[in-house]
Each structure stands twice: as C-alpha cells, then as structure tokens.
Tab-separated table of C-alpha atoms in Angstrom:
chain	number	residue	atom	x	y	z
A	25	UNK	CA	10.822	-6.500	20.506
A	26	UNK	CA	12.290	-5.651	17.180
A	27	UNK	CA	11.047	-2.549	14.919
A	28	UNK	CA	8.283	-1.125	15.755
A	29	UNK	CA	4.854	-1.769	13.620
A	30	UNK	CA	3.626	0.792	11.606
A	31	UNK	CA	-0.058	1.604	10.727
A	32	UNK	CA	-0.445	3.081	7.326
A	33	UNK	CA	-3.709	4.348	6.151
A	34	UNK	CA	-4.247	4.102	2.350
A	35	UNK	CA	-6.611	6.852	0.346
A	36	UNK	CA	-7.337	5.943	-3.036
A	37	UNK	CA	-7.476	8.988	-5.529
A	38	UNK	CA	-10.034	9.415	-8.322
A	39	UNK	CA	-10.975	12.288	-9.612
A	40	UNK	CA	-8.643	14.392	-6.956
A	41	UNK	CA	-11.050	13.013	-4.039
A	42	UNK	CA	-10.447	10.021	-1.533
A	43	UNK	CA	-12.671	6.819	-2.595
A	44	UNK	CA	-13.344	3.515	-1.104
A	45	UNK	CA	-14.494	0.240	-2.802
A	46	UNK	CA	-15.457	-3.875	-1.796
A	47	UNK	CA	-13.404	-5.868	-3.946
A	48	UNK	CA	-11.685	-2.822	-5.967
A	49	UNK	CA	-15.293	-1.401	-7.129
A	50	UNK	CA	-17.963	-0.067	-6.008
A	51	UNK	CA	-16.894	2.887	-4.949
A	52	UNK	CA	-17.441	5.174	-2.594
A	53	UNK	CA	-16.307	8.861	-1.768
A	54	UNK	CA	-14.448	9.764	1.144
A	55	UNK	CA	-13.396	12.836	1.551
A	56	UNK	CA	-10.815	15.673	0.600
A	57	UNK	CA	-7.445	13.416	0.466
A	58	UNK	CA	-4.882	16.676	2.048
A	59	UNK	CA	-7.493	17.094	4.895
A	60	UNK	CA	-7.629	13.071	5.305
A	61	UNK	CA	-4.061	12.708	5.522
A	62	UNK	CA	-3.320	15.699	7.679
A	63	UNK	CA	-5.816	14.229	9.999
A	64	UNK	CA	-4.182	10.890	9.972
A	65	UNK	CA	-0.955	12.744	10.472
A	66	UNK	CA	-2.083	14.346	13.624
A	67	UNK	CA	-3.293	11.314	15.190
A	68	UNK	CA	-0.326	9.295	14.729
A	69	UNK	CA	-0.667	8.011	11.874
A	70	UNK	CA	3.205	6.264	10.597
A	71	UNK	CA	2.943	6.891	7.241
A	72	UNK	CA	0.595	7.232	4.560
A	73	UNK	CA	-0.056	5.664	0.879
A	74	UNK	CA	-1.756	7.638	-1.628
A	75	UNK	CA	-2.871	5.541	-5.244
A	76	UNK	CA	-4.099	7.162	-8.290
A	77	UNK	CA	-6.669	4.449	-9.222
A	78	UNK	CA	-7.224	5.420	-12.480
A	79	UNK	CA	-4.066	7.229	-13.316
A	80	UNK	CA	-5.757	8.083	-16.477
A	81	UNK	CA	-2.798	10.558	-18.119
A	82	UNK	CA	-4.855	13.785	-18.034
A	83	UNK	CA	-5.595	13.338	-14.146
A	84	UNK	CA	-1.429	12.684	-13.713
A	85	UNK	CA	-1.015	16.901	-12.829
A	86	UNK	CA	-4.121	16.900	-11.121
A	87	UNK	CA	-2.519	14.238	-9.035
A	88	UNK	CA	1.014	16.015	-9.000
A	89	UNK	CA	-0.266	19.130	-7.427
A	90	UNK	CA	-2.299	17.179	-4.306
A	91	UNK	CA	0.850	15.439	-3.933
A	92	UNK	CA	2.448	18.945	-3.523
A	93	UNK	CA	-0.268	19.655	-1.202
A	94	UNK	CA	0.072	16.867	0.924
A	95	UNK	CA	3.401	17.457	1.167
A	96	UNK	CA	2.927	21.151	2.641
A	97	UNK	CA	0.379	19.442	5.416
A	98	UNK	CA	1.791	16.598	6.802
A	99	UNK	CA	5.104	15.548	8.621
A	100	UNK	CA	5.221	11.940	8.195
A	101	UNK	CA	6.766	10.059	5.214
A	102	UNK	CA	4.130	9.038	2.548
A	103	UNK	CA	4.484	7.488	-0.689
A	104	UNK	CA	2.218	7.765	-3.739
A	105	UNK	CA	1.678	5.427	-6.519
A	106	UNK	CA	-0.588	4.872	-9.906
A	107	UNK	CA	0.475	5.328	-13.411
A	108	UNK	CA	4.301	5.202	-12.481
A	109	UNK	CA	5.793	3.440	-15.725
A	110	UNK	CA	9.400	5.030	-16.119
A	111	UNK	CA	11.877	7.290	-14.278
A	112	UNK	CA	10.410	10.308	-14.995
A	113	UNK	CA	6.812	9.594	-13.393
A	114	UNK	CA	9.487	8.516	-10.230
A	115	UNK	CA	11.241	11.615	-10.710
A	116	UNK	CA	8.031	14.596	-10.381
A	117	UNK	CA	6.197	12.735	-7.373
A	118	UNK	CA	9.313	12.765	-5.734
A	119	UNK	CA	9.890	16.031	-6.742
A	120	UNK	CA	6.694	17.104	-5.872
A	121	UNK	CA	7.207	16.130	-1.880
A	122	UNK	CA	6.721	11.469	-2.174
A	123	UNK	CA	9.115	9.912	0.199
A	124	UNK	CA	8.425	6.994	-1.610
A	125	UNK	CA	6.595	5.879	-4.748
A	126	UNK	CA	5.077	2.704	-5.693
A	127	UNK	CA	4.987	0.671	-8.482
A	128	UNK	CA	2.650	-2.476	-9.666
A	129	UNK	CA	1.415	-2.970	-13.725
A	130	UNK	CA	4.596	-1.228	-15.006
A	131	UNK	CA	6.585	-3.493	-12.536
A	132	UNK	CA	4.860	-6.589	-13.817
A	133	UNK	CA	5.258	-6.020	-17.436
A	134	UNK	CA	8.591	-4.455	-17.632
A	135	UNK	CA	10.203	-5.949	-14.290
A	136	UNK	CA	13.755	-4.008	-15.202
A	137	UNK	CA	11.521	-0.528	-13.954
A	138	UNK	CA	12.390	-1.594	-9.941
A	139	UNK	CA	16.129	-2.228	-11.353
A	140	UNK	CA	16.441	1.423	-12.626
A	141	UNK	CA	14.528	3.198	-9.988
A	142	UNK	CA	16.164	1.193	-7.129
A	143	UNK	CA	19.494	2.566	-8.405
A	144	UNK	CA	19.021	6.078	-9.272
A	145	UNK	CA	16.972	6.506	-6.337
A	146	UNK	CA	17.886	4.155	-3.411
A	147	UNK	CA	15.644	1.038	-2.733
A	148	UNK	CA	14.354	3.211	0.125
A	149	UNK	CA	12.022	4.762	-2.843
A	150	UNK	CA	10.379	1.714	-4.430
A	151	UNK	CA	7.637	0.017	-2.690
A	152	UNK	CA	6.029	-2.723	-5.293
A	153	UNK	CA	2.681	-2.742	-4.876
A	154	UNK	CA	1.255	-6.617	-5.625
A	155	UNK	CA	-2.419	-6.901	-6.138
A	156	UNK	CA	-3.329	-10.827	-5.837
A	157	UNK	CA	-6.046	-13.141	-6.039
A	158	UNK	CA	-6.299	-16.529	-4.697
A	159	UNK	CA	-8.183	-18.309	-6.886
A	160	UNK	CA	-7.783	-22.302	-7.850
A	161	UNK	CA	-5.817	-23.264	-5.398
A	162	UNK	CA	-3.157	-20.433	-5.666
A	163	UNK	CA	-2.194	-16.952	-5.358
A	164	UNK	CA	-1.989	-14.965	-8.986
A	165	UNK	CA	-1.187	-11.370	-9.425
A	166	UNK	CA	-3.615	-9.005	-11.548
A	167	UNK	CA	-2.269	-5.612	-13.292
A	168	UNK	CA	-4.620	-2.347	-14.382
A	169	UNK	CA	-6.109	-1.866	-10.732
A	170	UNK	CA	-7.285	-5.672	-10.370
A	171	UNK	CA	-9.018	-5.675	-13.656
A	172	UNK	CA	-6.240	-8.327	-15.557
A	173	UNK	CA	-4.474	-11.761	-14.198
A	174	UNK	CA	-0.988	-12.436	-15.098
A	175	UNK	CA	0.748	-15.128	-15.750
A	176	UNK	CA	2.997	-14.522	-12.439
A	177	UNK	CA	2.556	-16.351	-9.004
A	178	UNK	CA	2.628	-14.082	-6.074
A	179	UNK	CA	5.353	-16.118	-4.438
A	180	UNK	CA	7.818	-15.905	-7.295
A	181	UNK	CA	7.084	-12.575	-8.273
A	182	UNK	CA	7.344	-11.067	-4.647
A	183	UNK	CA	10.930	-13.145	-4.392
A	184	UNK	CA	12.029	-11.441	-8.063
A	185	UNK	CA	11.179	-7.971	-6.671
A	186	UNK	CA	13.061	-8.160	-3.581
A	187	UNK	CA	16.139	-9.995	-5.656
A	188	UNK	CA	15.394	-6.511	-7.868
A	189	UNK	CA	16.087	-4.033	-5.017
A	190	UNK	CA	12.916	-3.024	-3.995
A	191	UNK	CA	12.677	-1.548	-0.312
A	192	UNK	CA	9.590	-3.141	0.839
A	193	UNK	CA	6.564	-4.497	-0.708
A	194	UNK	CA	2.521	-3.555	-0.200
A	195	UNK	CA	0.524	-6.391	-0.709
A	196	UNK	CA	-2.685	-6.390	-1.647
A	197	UNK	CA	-5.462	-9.526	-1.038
A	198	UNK	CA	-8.374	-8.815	-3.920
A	199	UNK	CA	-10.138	-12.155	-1.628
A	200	UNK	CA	-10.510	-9.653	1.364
A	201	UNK	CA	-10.336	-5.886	-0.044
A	202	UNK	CA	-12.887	-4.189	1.380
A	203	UNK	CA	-14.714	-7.035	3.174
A	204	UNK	CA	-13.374	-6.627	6.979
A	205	UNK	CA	-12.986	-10.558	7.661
A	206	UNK	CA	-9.041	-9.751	8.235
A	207	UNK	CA	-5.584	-10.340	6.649
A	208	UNK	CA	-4.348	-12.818	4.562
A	209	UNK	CA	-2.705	-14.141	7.045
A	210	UNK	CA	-1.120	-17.633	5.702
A	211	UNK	CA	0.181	-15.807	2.633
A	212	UNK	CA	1.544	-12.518	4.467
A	213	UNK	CA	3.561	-15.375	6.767
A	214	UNK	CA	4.983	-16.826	3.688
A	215	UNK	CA	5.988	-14.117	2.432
A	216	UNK	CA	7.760	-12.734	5.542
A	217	UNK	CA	9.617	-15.986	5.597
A	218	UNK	CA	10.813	-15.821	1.935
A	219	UNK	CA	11.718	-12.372	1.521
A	220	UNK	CA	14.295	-10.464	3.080
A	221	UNK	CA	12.210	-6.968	2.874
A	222	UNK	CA	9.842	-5.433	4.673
A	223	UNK	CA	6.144	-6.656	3.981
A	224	UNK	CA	3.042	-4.162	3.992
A	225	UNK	CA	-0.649	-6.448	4.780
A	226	UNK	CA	-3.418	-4.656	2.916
A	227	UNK	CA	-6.552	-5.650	2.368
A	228	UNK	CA	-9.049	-7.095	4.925
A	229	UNK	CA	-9.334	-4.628	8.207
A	230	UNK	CA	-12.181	-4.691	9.845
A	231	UNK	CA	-11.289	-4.715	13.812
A	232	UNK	CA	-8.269	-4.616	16.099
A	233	UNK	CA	-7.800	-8.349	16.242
A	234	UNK	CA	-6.909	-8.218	12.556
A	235	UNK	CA	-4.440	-5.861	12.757
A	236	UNK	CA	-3.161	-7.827	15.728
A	237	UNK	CA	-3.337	-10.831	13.611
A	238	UNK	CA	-1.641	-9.339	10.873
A	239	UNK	CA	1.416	-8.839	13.053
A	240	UNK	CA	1.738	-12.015	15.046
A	241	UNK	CA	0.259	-14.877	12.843
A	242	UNK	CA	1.219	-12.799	9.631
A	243	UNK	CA	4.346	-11.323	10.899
A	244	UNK	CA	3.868	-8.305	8.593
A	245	UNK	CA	5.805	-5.014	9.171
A	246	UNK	CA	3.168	-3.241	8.289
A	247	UNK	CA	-0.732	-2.992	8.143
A	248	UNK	CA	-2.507	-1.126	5.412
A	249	UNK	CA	-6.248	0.130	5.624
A	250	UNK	CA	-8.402	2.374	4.565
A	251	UNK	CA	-12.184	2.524	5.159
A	252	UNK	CA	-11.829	1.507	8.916
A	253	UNK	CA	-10.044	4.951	9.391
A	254	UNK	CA	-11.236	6.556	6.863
A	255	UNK	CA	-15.244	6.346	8.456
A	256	UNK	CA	-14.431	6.401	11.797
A	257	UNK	CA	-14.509	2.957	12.599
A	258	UNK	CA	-10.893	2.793	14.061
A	259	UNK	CA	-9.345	5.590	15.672
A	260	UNK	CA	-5.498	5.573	15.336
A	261	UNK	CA	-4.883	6.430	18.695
A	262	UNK	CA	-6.797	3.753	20.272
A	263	UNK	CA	-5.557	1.082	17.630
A	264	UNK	CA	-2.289	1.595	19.021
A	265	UNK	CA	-2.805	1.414	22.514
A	266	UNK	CA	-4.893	-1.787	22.116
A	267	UNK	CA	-1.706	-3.474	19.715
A	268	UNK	CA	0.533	-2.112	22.593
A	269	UNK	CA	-1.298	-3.713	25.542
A	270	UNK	CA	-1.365	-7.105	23.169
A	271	UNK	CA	2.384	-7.256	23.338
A	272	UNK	CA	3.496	-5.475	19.898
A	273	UNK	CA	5.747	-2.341	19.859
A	274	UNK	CA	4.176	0.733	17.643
A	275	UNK	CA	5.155	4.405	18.478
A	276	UNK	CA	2.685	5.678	20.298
C-alpha cells in the first residue's frame, strides 16, 4: 500500500490567534493556535502547518514565541511558514522548535532562497508553499497571501522547485479555498505525475469523500485543511477510520 497518508490541519495566524477565510478573506477567528494544535495532536493529527498570514515584521516575535509554544505542547512534526525571505527567518523558527518551514513569495521572486535553505538545512526543511489560481484556461501562481499573480505557471514552477531541492510541496487551490466542493483534483494528479516529491492538497475540504478523492483520483501524499477541523465538522479520528475502511493506509 505504499506510505501511509497523512492528514495535516492548517491554522492560519493573525494577530497571534487562529483565523479562517473563503477565498483567502473574510476572515474568521478560530481559536487559541497552541490549544488548537495540541488538540489536533492528541487526536492523531500527522502533522501540523502553521502560516503567518500577514507576517507583517512587528508580528514576526509575536509569531516566534507561539512557535516556541507549540513546540512545548505537541509531539508531532509541524512546520511554520509566512514572512520567511532569507536564512535567518529559516534559522529562528527552526530554532524556536519548526520541523519544517515553508516558503512561497520569497521563493517566487528570488527562486535561489530553496537552493540555500535546501543545503544548509536538508530538503527535509523546505516545504514550498504554491498558492494558484486557475483562471483563463490555466493554472497561475499569486505571491503576498493571494493578493498578486505572477508571471509563473504552476506546472513549471512546481517542476523548478523540486529540480531546486525542496522536500515536498503544499499546494494551495485559491478556486476552492474555503468553499468545501473538494480538491483540485486534475491538477494535484498532474502534479504527482511530474514531480518526484511529495505533494500536500490544500484547499477545498468539505467531507470525507474529498479527502478520499484527494488521495485516489489526486494521488496526493497529503491533505491539508483547516475549517473542517478546526469547527468540528471532521473529527480526526473518524476521518481516518472512514479513509482506512475505503482502502488507503493512514496511521491510525
């Protein structure tokens, strides 16, 4: 049966509390993010993601010291991203208790970044984060939290990160954040066929079947979420005994 499929809820960080948007806005608070992922933890949760959405440089410590925090609380690997443009940023989450960190709009504009933290830290530590719209007949990526389009194809960009060293990448549908209508599943397929890294789905959850579509149709590695879990909608537990009894290995 291969690896086994993780389930990774997400908490978006503003302010030093856990929000939740529809399309990346509109959002919504949802509670204290050490307590969230502790919880998540406990109920078997395989790792966690934590993004700084507005990684505004006075909220960076703020940021630095929940990471610390986290760290003290919970005994699965998580990795933490937003406003990581050079080796230091790398350097004090990982310092701070990150297993791994991620990287997007620093990626994008100055693609050496996964170069240099790929080899002073192990490609283990760099996830690339790659927010993407489809729009016009094709898939472009957007930098600052979704708020700018590129002139880079996800396709091409993905296959430049892996060729880079990154570990594994997180990507991110802006079409179906938020909306629970499921995965983007033709465009997680293509990239599990063109890359030779693990691939993260995020963006879409809204029931089982799309995480169980995410994993057969989209052969990701990896499902993302955040609301479903973070309002109650999904229990972990249950999640994984319903992927389990539809054929697909995840630690129970």
């Amino acid at each position: 049966m291969g690896l086994a499929k993780r389930i990774i809820p997400c908490l978006d960080i503003k302010d030093g509390t856990t929000v939740k948007g529809t399309n990346f806005v509109n959002l919504r608070q949802a509670g204290d993010p050490v307590a969230l992922g502790k919880a998540y933890s406990d109920a078997g949760a395989d790792e966690l993601v934590y993004l700084d959405i507005t990684a505004s440089h006075e909220g960076r410590k703020t940021f630095t010291d929940m990471v610390t925090r986290v760290a003290t609380e919970v005994n699965i690997p998580f990795t933490v991203g937003g406003g990581v443009n050079e080796l230091k940023d790398v350097e004090r989450l990982l310092h701070a208790g990150a297993d791994k960190v991620s990287v997007n709009s620093a990626a994008l504009r100055h693609p050496s970044l996964i170069d240099d933290i790929t080899r002073h830290f192990g490609s283990q530590v760099c996830v690339c984060a790659i927010d993407a719209k489809y729009e016009n007949g094709e898939w472009t990526c957007y930098v600052n939290g979704g708020r700018l389009a590129t002139d880079r194809g996800l396709f091409e960009w993905a296959k430049e990160v892996a060729d880079r060293g990154a570990g594994e990448i997180l990507f991110t549908s802006m079409n179906h954040d938020g909306v629970k209508q499921g995965f983007a599943l033709e465009a997680l397929a293509t990239l599990h066929d063109l890359l030779p890294i693990p691939v993260i789905a995020s963006g879409g959850a809204g029931n089982m079947t799309h995480f169980r579509d995410a994993f057969i149709k989209g052969k990701a590695d990896a499902a993302l979420a955040a609301s479903v879990f973070h309002f109650g909608e999904i229990p972990i537990p249950e999640l994984k005994k319903y992927l389990q009894g539809e054929g697909i290995k995840t630690r129970l």
